[in-house]
Short mmCIF file of C-alpha atoms (C1' of nucleotides) in Angstrom, two decimals:
data_model
loop_
_atom_site.label_atom_id
_atom_site.label_comp_id
_atom_site.label_asym_id
_atom_site.label_seq_id
_atom_site.Cartn_x
_atom_site.Cartn_y
_atom_site.Cartn_z
CA MET A 1 -0.07 -0.21 -0.13
CA SER A 2 2.57 2.65 0.97
CA ALA A 3 4.89 3.97 -1.39
CA VAL A 4 8.12 2.53 -0.49
CA LEU A 5 11.38 3.33 -2.45
CA GLU A 6 9.97 5.68 -4.91
CA ALA A 7 12.41 8.19 -5.96
CA PRO A 8 13.17 11.24 -4.02
CA LYS A 9 10.81 13.61 -5.40
CA GLY A 10 10.41 17.43 -4.47
CA LYS A 11 8.69 18.33 -1.05
CA GLY A 12 5.47 19.41 -3.43
CA GLU A 13 4.99 15.82 -4.41
CA ALA A 14 5.24 15.01 -0.87
CA THR A 15 2.17 17.31 -0.22
CA ARG A 16 0.43 16.34 -3.14
CA GLU A 17 0.65 12.85 -2.20
CA ARG A 18 -0.47 13.86 1.75
CA ILE A 19 -3.77 15.58 0.00
CA LEU A 20 -4.90 12.81 -2.44
CA GLU A 21 -4.38 10.22 0.81
CA ILE A 22 -6.85 12.67 3.09
CA ALA A 23 -8.85 13.58 0.30
CA GLU A 24 -9.13 9.72 -0.33
CA ALA A 25 -10.40 8.67 3.02
CA ALA A 26 -12.69 11.37 3.17
CA VAL A 27 -14.45 10.90 -0.17
CA LEU A 28 -15.03 7.36 0.69
CA ALA A 29 -16.71 8.24 3.79
CA LYS A 30 -18.81 11.14 2.72
CA GLY A 31 -18.50 11.45 -0.79
CA PHE A 32 -16.70 13.50 -3.38
CA GLY A 33 -19.70 16.45 -3.49
CA ALA A 34 -19.99 16.36 0.40
CA THR A 35 -16.15 16.54 0.99
CA SER A 36 -14.97 20.10 1.60
CA ILE A 37 -11.49 21.42 0.33
CA GLU A 38 -11.25 23.29 3.92
CA GLU A 39 -11.68 20.12 6.01
CA VAL A 40 -8.85 18.43 3.05
CA ILE A 41 -6.62 21.35 4.25
CA ALA A 42 -7.43 21.65 7.76
CA GLU A 43 -6.18 18.05 7.79
CA ALA A 44 -3.34 18.41 5.68
CA GLY A 45 -2.09 21.57 7.71
CA LEU A 46 -2.09 24.04 4.74
CA THR A 47 -4.23 26.82 3.59
CA LYS A 48 -6.44 27.25 0.66
CA SER A 49 -3.90 28.63 -1.85
CA GLY A 50 -1.87 26.15 -1.19
CA PHE A 51 -4.30 23.60 -2.30
CA PHE A 52 -4.95 25.48 -5.44
CA TYR A 53 -1.15 25.62 -6.04
CA HIS A 54 -1.12 21.87 -6.50
CA PHE A 55 -4.81 21.31 -7.87
CA LYS A 56 -6.35 23.23 -10.38
CA ASP A 57 -9.87 22.83 -8.79
CA LYS A 58 -11.76 19.94 -7.19
CA ASN A 59 -11.70 18.37 -10.58
CA ALA A 60 -8.01 18.20 -10.82
CA LEU A 61 -8.28 16.63 -7.41
CA ALA A 62 -10.37 13.95 -8.21
CA ARG A 63 -8.88 13.19 -11.22
CA GLU A 64 -5.61 12.68 -9.76
CA MET A 65 -6.71 10.59 -6.88
CA VAL A 66 -8.52 8.10 -9.60
CA ARG A 67 -5.33 7.87 -10.97
CA ARG A 68 -3.56 6.72 -7.87
CA TYR A 69 -6.40 4.39 -6.43
CA VAL A 70 -6.21 2.84 -10.14
CA ALA A 71 -2.22 2.74 -10.38
CA THR A 72 -2.35 1.52 -6.23
CA ASN A 73 -4.54 -1.28 -7.46
CA ASP A 74 -2.92 -2.62 -10.61
CA ARG A 75 0.13 -3.04 -8.52
CA LEU A 76 -2.04 -4.71 -5.65
CA PHE A 77 -3.21 -7.40 -8.70
CA ASP A 78 0.07 -7.57 -10.48
CA GLU A 79 1.45 -8.98 -6.90
CA ILE A 80 -1.41 -11.14 -5.69
CA PHE A 81 -1.74 -12.53 -9.17
CA GLY A 82 1.57 -12.87 -9.93
CA ARG A 83 2.31 -14.49 -6.72
CA GLY A 84 -0.17 -17.44 -7.45
CA GLN A 85 1.37 -18.19 -10.98
CA GLN A 86 4.64 -18.38 -8.91
CA LEU A 87 3.54 -20.86 -6.42
CA SER A 88 1.83 -23.09 -9.25
CA ASP A 89 2.31 -24.14 -12.67
CA ASP A 90 -1.49 -25.06 -12.59
CA PRO A 91 -3.38 -22.21 -14.21
CA LEU A 92 -6.50 -23.14 -12.09
CA GLN A 93 -4.20 -23.63 -9.01
CA ALA A 94 -2.66 -20.36 -9.21
CA PHE A 95 -6.01 -18.99 -9.54
CA LEU A 96 -7.18 -20.26 -6.50
CA ILE A 97 -3.87 -19.47 -4.36
CA SER A 98 -4.38 -16.39 -5.84
CA LEU A 99 -7.70 -15.79 -4.88
CA LYS A 100 -7.22 -17.15 -1.06
CA LEU A 101 -4.14 -14.70 -0.92
CA LEU A 102 -6.60 -11.62 -1.97
CA ALA A 103 -9.02 -13.09 0.30
CA GLU A 104 -6.68 -12.48 3.23
CA THR A 105 -5.37 -9.53 1.82
CA MET A 106 -8.69 -8.18 2.23
CA ALA A 107 -9.49 -9.94 6.08
CA ASP A 108 -5.97 -7.92 7.12
CA LEU A 109 -7.49 -4.64 6.58
CA PRO A 110 -7.17 -3.10 10.05
CA ASN A 111 -10.64 -1.52 9.79
CA GLY A 112 -12.21 -3.22 7.09
CA HIS A 113 -11.95 -2.07 3.54
CA PRO A 114 -12.08 1.37 3.61
CA GLY A 115 -14.49 1.61 -0.17
CA CYS A 116 -13.80 1.30 -3.62
CA LEU A 117 -13.66 4.65 -4.80
CA ILE A 118 -14.53 3.45 -8.22
CA ALA A 119 -17.88 2.76 -6.92
CA SER A 120 -18.03 5.95 -5.23
CA ILE A 121 -17.60 7.79 -8.26
CA CYS A 122 -20.26 5.65 -10.10
CA TYR A 123 -23.07 6.61 -7.76
CA GLN A 124 -21.93 10.85 -8.40
CA GLU A 125 -21.30 10.32 -11.82
CA ARG A 126 -22.52 13.66 -12.54
CA LEU A 127 -19.80 15.37 -10.65
CA PHE A 128 -17.17 14.44 -12.55
CA ASP A 129 -16.15 15.19 -16.14
CA ARG A 130 -16.11 12.69 -19.39
CA GLU A 131 -12.10 12.45 -18.44
CA ILE A 132 -12.22 10.86 -14.98
CA ARG A 133 -15.50 8.63 -15.98
CA ASP A 134 -13.18 7.18 -19.16
CA LEU A 135 -10.48 6.70 -16.64
CA THR A 136 -13.21 4.25 -14.09
CA ALA A 137 -14.62 2.80 -16.92
CA GLN A 138 -11.50 1.79 -18.55
CA SER A 139 -9.82 0.59 -15.20
CA VAL A 140 -12.71 -1.98 -14.89
CA ARG A 141 -12.17 -2.86 -18.50
CA ASP A 142 -8.55 -3.81 -17.39
CA TRP A 143 -9.34 -5.72 -14.72
CA ASN A 144 -12.18 -7.52 -15.88
CA ALA A 145 -9.67 -8.60 -19.00
CA ARG A 146 -6.92 -9.41 -16.59
CA PHE A 147 -9.34 -12.23 -15.06
CA ARG A 148 -10.39 -12.94 -18.09
CA THR A 149 -6.83 -13.95 -19.44
CA ILE A 150 -6.50 -16.06 -16.45
CA LEU A 151 -9.60 -17.98 -17.01
CA ASP A 152 -8.99 -18.68 -20.56
CA GLY A 153 -5.74 -20.38 -19.56
CA ILE A 154 -7.86 -22.66 -16.60
CA ALA A 155 -10.67 -23.52 -19.49
CA ALA A 156 -7.80 -24.65 -21.75
CA VAL A 157 -6.64 -27.34 -19.12
CA TYR A 158 -9.90 -27.96 -17.43
CA PRO A 159 -13.10 -27.22 -19.45
CA PRO A 160 -15.68 -25.77 -17.41
CA ARG A 161 -18.69 -28.47 -16.67
CA GLU A 162 -21.48 -26.31 -17.08
CA PRO A 163 -21.66 -23.67 -20.08
CA VAL A 164 -20.89 -20.79 -18.38
CA ASP A 165 -19.54 -17.28 -20.50
CA LEU A 166 -15.93 -16.73 -19.63
CA ASP A 167 -16.45 -13.26 -19.53
CA ASP A 168 -19.12 -13.03 -17.37
CA VAL A 169 -17.18 -15.02 -15.10
CA ALA A 170 -14.49 -12.55 -15.21
CA ASP A 171 -16.99 -9.64 -14.23
CA MET A 172 -18.73 -11.77 -11.78
CA LEU A 173 -15.05 -11.16 -9.27
CA SER A 174 -15.02 -7.67 -9.66
CA CYS A 175 -18.82 -7.64 -9.00
CA ILE A 176 -18.57 -10.00 -5.72
CA VAL A 177 -15.87 -7.69 -4.44
CA ASP A 178 -17.71 -4.59 -5.42
CA GLY A 179 -20.64 -5.79 -3.73
CA ALA A 180 -19.23 -7.59 -0.69
CA ILE A 181 -17.09 -3.74 0.33
CA ILE A 182 -20.53 -2.66 0.67
CA MET A 183 -22.39 -5.20 2.47
CA SER A 184 -19.45 -4.90 4.74
CA LYS A 185 -19.64 -1.50 5.32
CA THR A 186 -23.21 -1.47 5.41
CA LEU A 187 -23.38 -3.99 8.32
CA ASN A 188 -20.12 -2.86 9.71
CA ASP A 189 -19.08 -6.31 9.31
CA PRO A 190 -15.46 -6.14 7.39
CA GLY A 191 -15.43 -10.27 7.29
CA ARG A 192 -18.25 -10.60 4.90
CA LEU A 193 -16.04 -9.30 2.49
CA GLU A 194 -12.99 -12.41 2.91
CA ARG A 195 -15.77 -14.96 3.08
CA GLN A 196 -17.55 -13.66 -0.29
CA ILE A 197 -14.19 -14.22 -2.14
CA MET A 198 -13.67 -17.24 -0.53
CA LEU A 199 -16.79 -18.11 -2.04
CA PHE A 200 -16.54 -17.13 -5.13
CA ARG A 201 -13.41 -19.44 -4.94
CA SER A 202 -15.28 -22.15 -4.01
CA LEU A 203 -17.28 -21.81 -7.24
CA VAL A 204 -14.35 -21.50 -9.32
CA LYS A 205 -13.55 -24.89 -8.08
CA LEU A 206 -16.93 -26.01 -8.79
CA MET A 207 -16.91 -24.60 -11.88
CA PHE A 208 -13.48 -25.93 -13.32
CA ALA A 209 -12.20 -28.75 -11.31
CA PRO A 210 -12.63 -32.36 -12.44
CA ASN A 211 -14.71 -34.59 -9.92
CA MET B 1 -43.01 0.41 -9.80
CA SER B 2 -45.81 2.60 -9.85
CA ALA B 3 -48.15 2.99 -7.28
CA VAL B 4 -51.48 1.51 -8.25
CA LEU B 5 -55.09 1.39 -6.40
CA GLU B 6 -53.41 3.04 -3.22
CA ALA B 7 -55.55 4.34 -0.63
CA PRO B 8 -56.98 7.89 -1.89
CA LYS B 9 -54.39 10.50 0.03
CA GLY B 10 -54.27 14.07 0.19
CA LYS B 11 -52.53 16.56 -2.34
CA GLY B 12 -50.09 17.02 0.14
CA GLU B 13 -49.20 13.25 0.05
CA ALA B 14 -48.87 13.30 -3.75
CA THR B 15 -46.65 16.33 -3.34
CA ARG B 16 -44.35 14.46 -1.09
CA GLU B 17 -44.05 11.53 -3.33
CA ARG B 18 -43.21 13.58 -6.37
CA ILE B 19 -40.37 15.30 -4.30
CA LEU B 20 -39.18 11.87 -3.09
CA GLU B 21 -39.01 10.37 -6.70
CA ILE B 22 -37.33 13.54 -7.86
CA ALA B 23 -35.07 13.55 -4.95
CA GLU B 24 -34.16 9.60 -5.28
CA ALA B 25 -32.80 10.29 -9.09
CA ALA B 26 -30.99 12.99 -8.24
CA VAL B 27 -29.35 11.21 -5.05
CA LEU B 28 -28.32 8.40 -7.44
CA ALA B 29 -27.13 10.60 -9.86
CA LYS B 30 -24.67 12.80 -7.93
CA GLY B 31 -24.86 11.40 -4.16
CA PHE B 32 -27.01 12.59 -0.98
CA GLY B 33 -23.88 15.34 -0.64
CA ALA B 34 -24.15 17.59 -4.07
CA THR B 35 -28.26 16.89 -4.16
CA SER B 36 -29.22 20.52 -3.76
CA ILE B 37 -32.67 21.18 -2.17
CA GLU B 38 -33.08 23.85 -5.14
CA GLU B 39 -32.63 21.98 -7.75
CA VAL B 40 -35.35 19.41 -6.42
CA ILE B 41 -37.95 21.93 -5.67
CA ALA B 42 -37.31 23.48 -9.02
CA GLU B 43 -37.94 20.04 -10.73
CA ALA B 44 -41.10 19.61 -8.56
CA GLY B 45 -42.31 23.00 -9.09
CA LEU B 46 -42.30 24.48 -5.60
CA THR B 47 -40.95 26.69 -3.28
CA LYS B 48 -38.42 26.20 -0.77
CA SER B 49 -41.03 26.91 1.94
CA GLY B 50 -42.81 24.09 0.14
CA PHE B 51 -39.96 21.69 0.78
CA PHE B 52 -39.99 22.34 4.73
CA TYR B 53 -43.48 22.21 5.02
CA HIS B 54 -43.38 18.25 3.99
CA PHE B 55 -39.70 17.64 5.34
CA LYS B 56 -37.91 19.40 8.66
CA ASP B 57 -35.06 18.84 6.94
CA LYS B 58 -32.64 17.00 4.59
CA ASN B 59 -31.91 14.40 6.89
CA ALA B 60 -36.13 13.58 7.25
CA LEU B 61 -35.84 13.45 3.61
CA ALA B 62 -33.40 11.22 3.46
CA ARG B 63 -34.96 8.70 5.97
CA GLU B 64 -38.23 8.76 3.75
CA MET B 65 -36.00 8.41 0.63
CA VAL B 66 -34.58 5.10 2.47
CA ARG B 67 -38.24 3.73 3.65
CA ARG B 68 -39.93 4.09 0.41
CA TYR B 69 -36.82 2.07 -1.40
CA VAL B 70 -36.82 -0.31 0.59
CA ALA B 71 -40.60 -0.80 0.87
CA THR B 72 -40.67 -1.15 -2.92
CA ASN B 73 -37.87 -3.52 -2.91
CA ASP B 74 -39.64 -5.61 -0.33
CA ARG B 75 -43.07 -5.46 -2.90
CA LEU B 76 -40.86 -6.24 -5.50
CA PHE B 77 -38.84 -9.32 -3.81
CA ASP B 78 -42.39 -10.52 -2.41
CA GLU B 79 -43.41 -10.83 -5.94
CA ILE B 80 -40.81 -12.33 -7.75
CA PHE B 81 -39.98 -15.22 -4.86
CA GLY B 82 -43.72 -15.62 -4.25
CA ARG B 83 -44.18 -15.89 -8.03
CA GLY B 84 -41.46 -18.54 -8.71
CA GLN B 85 -42.90 -20.70 -5.32
CA GLN B 86 -46.53 -20.73 -7.33
CA LEU B 87 -44.96 -22.13 -11.00
CA SER B 88 -43.09 -24.76 -9.08
CA ASP B 89 -43.36 -26.58 -6.05
CA ASP B 90 -39.85 -27.53 -6.55
CA PRO B 91 -37.84 -25.36 -3.94
CA LEU B 92 -34.72 -24.99 -6.52
CA GLN B 93 -36.94 -25.09 -9.61
CA ALA B 94 -39.05 -21.95 -7.92
CA PHE B 95 -35.24 -20.51 -6.78
CA LEU B 96 -34.45 -20.86 -10.61
CA ILE B 97 -37.57 -19.55 -12.19
CA SER B 98 -37.60 -16.58 -9.63
CA LEU B 99 -33.63 -15.68 -10.60
CA LYS B 100 -35.02 -15.52 -14.18
CA LEU B 101 -37.55 -13.61 -13.40
CA LEU B 102 -35.15 -10.78 -11.22
CA ALA B 103 -33.12 -10.97 -14.48
CA GLU B 104 -35.64 -9.88 -16.81
CA THR B 105 -36.89 -7.36 -14.45
CA MET B 106 -34.00 -5.62 -14.37
CA ALA B 107 -33.06 -6.26 -18.19
CA ASP B 108 -36.29 -4.44 -19.08
CA LEU B 109 -35.06 -1.39 -17.15
CA PRO B 110 -35.82 1.18 -19.71
CA ASN B 111 -32.38 2.79 -18.92
CA GLY B 112 -30.75 0.43 -17.05
CA HIS B 113 -31.24 0.02 -13.34
CA PRO B 114 -30.98 3.79 -11.61
CA GLY B 115 -28.79 2.08 -8.95
CA CYS B 116 -29.07 1.01 -5.27
CA LEU B 117 -29.97 3.78 -2.61
CA ILE B 118 -28.07 1.62 0.00
CA ALA B 119 -24.88 1.44 -1.96
CA SER B 120 -25.05 5.23 -2.61
CA ILE B 121 -25.63 5.97 1.27
CA CYS B 122 -22.96 3.44 2.20
CA TYR B 123 -20.51 5.53 0.03
CA GLN B 124 -21.65 8.83 2.24
CA GLU B 125 -22.21 7.24 5.52
CA ARG B 126 -21.23 10.49 7.47
CA LEU B 127 -23.87 12.28 6.00
CA PHE B 128 -26.40 10.15 7.92
CA ASP B 129 -27.49 9.86 11.47
CA ARG B 130 -27.90 6.61 13.26
CA GLU B 131 -31.43 6.14 12.26
CA ILE B 132 -30.68 6.03 8.42
CA ARG B 133 -27.86 3.72 8.94
CA ASP B 134 -29.93 1.36 11.49
CA LEU B 135 -32.36 1.12 8.51
CA THR B 136 -29.74 0.01 5.61
CA ALA B 137 -28.43 -2.24 7.47
CA GLN B 138 -31.70 -3.74 8.91
CA SER B 139 -32.84 -4.23 5.12
CA VAL B 140 -29.72 -5.75 3.96
CA ARG B 141 -30.19 -8.19 6.92
CA ASP B 142 -33.79 -8.92 5.84
CA TRP B 143 -33.16 -9.72 2.12
CA ASN B 144 -29.84 -12.03 3.15
CA ALA B 145 -32.20 -13.71 5.74
CA ARG B 146 -35.32 -13.96 2.75
CA PHE B 147 -32.14 -15.83 0.37
CA ARG B 148 -31.01 -18.20 3.14
CA THR B 149 -34.70 -19.14 3.81
CA ILE B 150 -35.38 -20.27 0.23
CA LEU B 151 -31.40 -21.73 0.22
CA ASP B 152 -32.60 -24.16 3.33
CA GLY B 153 -35.61 -24.94 1.63
CA ILE B 154 -33.45 -26.41 -1.30
CA ALA B 155 -30.76 -27.80 0.92
CA ALA B 156 -33.34 -30.08 2.58
CA VAL B 157 -34.11 -31.34 -1.01
CA TYR B 158 -30.97 -31.49 -2.78
CA PRO B 159 -27.84 -31.99 -0.63
CA PRO B 160 -24.88 -28.86 -1.92
CA ARG B 161 -22.19 -30.96 -3.43
CA GLU B 162 -19.29 -28.64 -2.58
CA PRO B 163 -19.55 -27.46 1.37
CA VAL B 164 -20.90 -24.36 0.95
CA ASP B 165 -21.97 -22.18 3.28
CA LEU B 166 -25.50 -20.99 3.02
CA ASP B 167 -25.49 -17.72 4.55
CA ASP B 168 -22.42 -16.84 2.26
CA VAL B 169 -24.72 -17.87 -0.72
CA ALA B 170 -27.58 -16.20 0.60
CA ASP B 171 -25.56 -12.94 0.93
CA MET B 172 -23.78 -13.21 -2.81
CA LEU B 173 -27.11 -12.51 -4.45
CA SER B 174 -26.95 -8.84 -3.13
CA CYS B 175 -23.66 -8.71 -3.45
CA ILE B 176 -23.45 -9.59 -6.94
CA VAL B 177 -26.61 -7.21 -7.63
CA ASP B 178 -25.02 -4.53 -6.28
CA GLY B 179 -21.81 -4.63 -7.87
CA ALA B 180 -23.15 -5.61 -11.20
CA ILE B 181 -25.21 -2.30 -10.97
CA ILE B 182 -22.10 -0.54 -10.23
CA MET B 183 -20.00 -2.37 -13.11
CA SER B 184 -23.60 -1.51 -15.33
CA LYS B 185 -23.12 1.85 -14.68
CA THR B 186 -19.43 2.66 -14.55
CA LEU B 187 -19.40 0.89 -18.18
CA ASN B 188 -22.32 2.44 -19.46
CA ASP B 189 -23.46 -1.42 -20.16
CA PRO B 190 -26.54 -1.89 -18.78
CA GLY B 191 -26.79 -5.37 -19.95
CA ARG B 192 -23.93 -6.83 -17.22
CA LEU B 193 -26.79 -6.94 -14.64
CA GLU B 194 -28.83 -9.27 -16.44
CA ARG B 195 -25.85 -11.41 -16.91
CA GLN B 196 -24.42 -11.70 -13.32
CA ILE B 197 -27.72 -12.42 -11.95
CA MET B 198 -28.03 -15.58 -14.92
CA LEU B 199 -24.56 -16.36 -14.09
CA PHE B 200 -25.53 -16.82 -10.69
CA ARG B 201 -28.62 -19.04 -11.61
CA SER B 202 -25.97 -21.39 -13.07
CA LEU B 203 -23.75 -21.78 -10.10
CA VAL B 204 -27.46 -22.15 -7.68
CA LYS B 205 -27.43 -25.24 -10.60
CA LEU B 206 -24.09 -25.92 -10.55
CA MET B 207 -23.98 -26.47 -6.18
CA PHE B 208 -27.17 -28.26 -6.10
CA ALA B 209 -28.89 -30.01 -8.87
CA PRO B 210 -27.93 -33.52 -8.91
CA ASN B 211 -25.82 -34.67 -12.35
"C1'" DT C 1 -71.98 26.91 1.58
"C1'" DC C 2 -68.78 28.22 4.54
"C1'" DC C 3 -64.90 27.11 7.81
"C1'" DA C 4 -60.95 25.43 9.39
"C1'" DA C 5 -57.08 23.03 8.32
"C1'" DA C 6 -53.89 21.52 4.99
"C1'" DA C 7 -50.67 23.20 1.10
"C1'" DC C 8 -48.59 26.06 0.08
"C1'" DT C 9 -46.02 31.04 -1.42
"C1'" DG C 10 -43.07 35.30 -0.13
"C1'" DC C 11 -39.29 37.56 1.79
"C1'" DA C 12 -35.29 38.12 4.80
"C1'" DC C 13 -32.14 36.91 6.77
"C1'" DT C 14 -27.45 33.61 8.53
"C1'" DC C 15 -23.99 30.61 7.93
"C1'" DA C 16 -20.86 27.10 5.57
"C1'" DT C 17 -18.49 26.25 1.44
"C1'" DG C 18 -16.31 26.06 -3.51
"C1'" DG C 19 -13.52 28.89 -6.32
"C1'" DT C 20 -11.01 33.21 -7.76
"C1'" DA C 21 -7.37 36.79 -7.62
"C1'" DC C 22 -3.24 38.39 -5.92
"C1'" DG C 23 0.37 40.08 -3.47
"C1'" DG C 24 3.41 38.47 -0.30
"C1'" DT C 25 6.75 35.13 2.29
"C1'" DT C 26 9.50 31.24 3.30
"C1'" DT C 27 12.19 27.57 1.69
"C1'" DC C 28 14.91 24.66 -1.31
"C1'" DT C 29 18.09 23.87 -5.40
"C1'" DC C 30 21.50 24.98 -7.80
"C1'" DG D 1 22.91 34.30 -3.61
"C1'" DA D 2 19.42 34.05 -7.14
"C1'" DG D 3 15.79 32.15 -8.73
"C1'" DA D 4 12.32 28.92 -8.71
"C1'" DA D 5 8.97 26.14 -6.11
"C1'" DA D 6 6.15 25.86 -2.46
"C1'" DC D 7 3.63 27.57 0.27
"C1'" DC D 8 0.60 32.12 3.40
"C1'" DG D 9 -3.27 36.02 4.10
"C1'" DT D 10 -6.44 38.25 2.81
"C1'" DA D 11 -10.47 40.15 0.35
"C1'" DC D 12 -14.28 38.93 -2.37
"C1'" DC D 13 -18.26 36.51 -5.00
"C1'" DA D 14 -22.17 33.00 -5.81
"C1'" DT D 15 -24.29 29.07 -4.52
"C1'" DG D 16 -27.30 26.39 -1.06
"C1'" DA D 17 -28.47 24.90 3.63
"C1'" DG D 18 -31.44 25.98 6.85
"C1'" DT D 19 -34.62 29.30 9.61
"C1'" DG D 20 -38.65 32.19 10.90
"C1'" DC D 21 -42.99 34.17 10.15
"C1'" DA D 22 -46.74 36.41 8.20
"C1'" DG D 23 -49.29 35.90 4.21
"C1'" DT D 24 -52.44 33.44 0.59
"C1'" DT D 25 -54.54 29.64 -2.20
"C1'" DT D 26 -56.34 25.06 -1.74
"C1'" DT D 27 -59.36 21.27 -0.36
"C1'" DG D 28 -62.08 18.19 2.19
"C1'" DG D 29 -65.94 17.71 5.59
"C1'" DA D 30 -69.60 19.22 7.84
#
DNA sequence: TCCAAAACTGCACTCATGGTACGGTTTCTC
DNA sequence: GAGAAACCGTACCATGAGTGCAGTTTTGGA
């Protein structure tokens, strides 16, 4: 999660990062529209002028937030699904390992998953310009494509028993994660996210594993 | 969806309903925090004084919106899952029929699903008082319990092949619907919701149906 | 038909926030 | 030590939530 060993950047870069982190937490808790710049700068310890030095307006903040969120998520997926492939040559086993890793990662979050920024933005679409909406859409497409590629590899070895559409199965993982985050938050029960991922894992086994 | 043959209410009740409908659409598109009372009353064709005659403050509006949303959803589920039970005495068949009906209902929405109010609120929790959060949590618990009851009936006849936790499977339906709504909205592809429900249906078959 | 309650309108405020503009000041870096 | 980067202070405007209250229209029932 935290940026380690990044190239040494200027002091301004650190401030930007701090603003983005605070803003993201606020947006996930109250929504973008209800997140005031004033409270962000108060927590970041700088003035309004300082904020507008870094971000042209609120929309520029949103753009950078999304970029940051997508990049972080991409790195996490690279790591988790890469690790799975390292640990098993069998595509199905590799995926099952990765799903277990994903579930554990989610379970290890101290206060539960803070929320999906893409979902948050989706429920406030009117507030964002086209560039941001394109960014979120493309990231979802990329994630779905990633899962689809993995499933193709599995299906080549283990023909699925029920005739399921692999595109839909790929979509399903994102759907379940997003839906389970919402349920976890709504019920104030962080554990549900982990359980849903593990259930999806069971269903993958059911779909592909030979009897 | 539309209220037919309701008891004839006062004119005020109709105005309230109109406000709630407009407000719900606005909240699902921009979030509660970014929905201004001014725009709601502009669309509803009344003054600010008129609005505050009906709702004490914005939070009272939110409370009634949630109540309305939950009640509408409950009625829809009653109808869909009741209809399934009418059409088949076999609990598994009845559930599969209901899921197909649910998928069709979602597919029939003219501009795709407008969004889940509970999900919208979940991503703006800080804006709402405890009563509203309790309302959303309880409705999710009720829906999960409803599905769990159905699954119990199925499992009593068809023992599941893989050892899956029925509570988790019950949760999964809500998760998938909520997640698929987000994906549909983000990708601007309404069809994905229907497909995810149908995939869930396939997986229910896989879990319970004998070979 | 009339009357009281319900359903509003109009206006005049307060306060918080997003956002703009701009000049000045500190702090780093070469 | 100079110049650029990273800020601070202040003043200002528009919008929107919310309050208060007096006045007006509409409606349903005796």
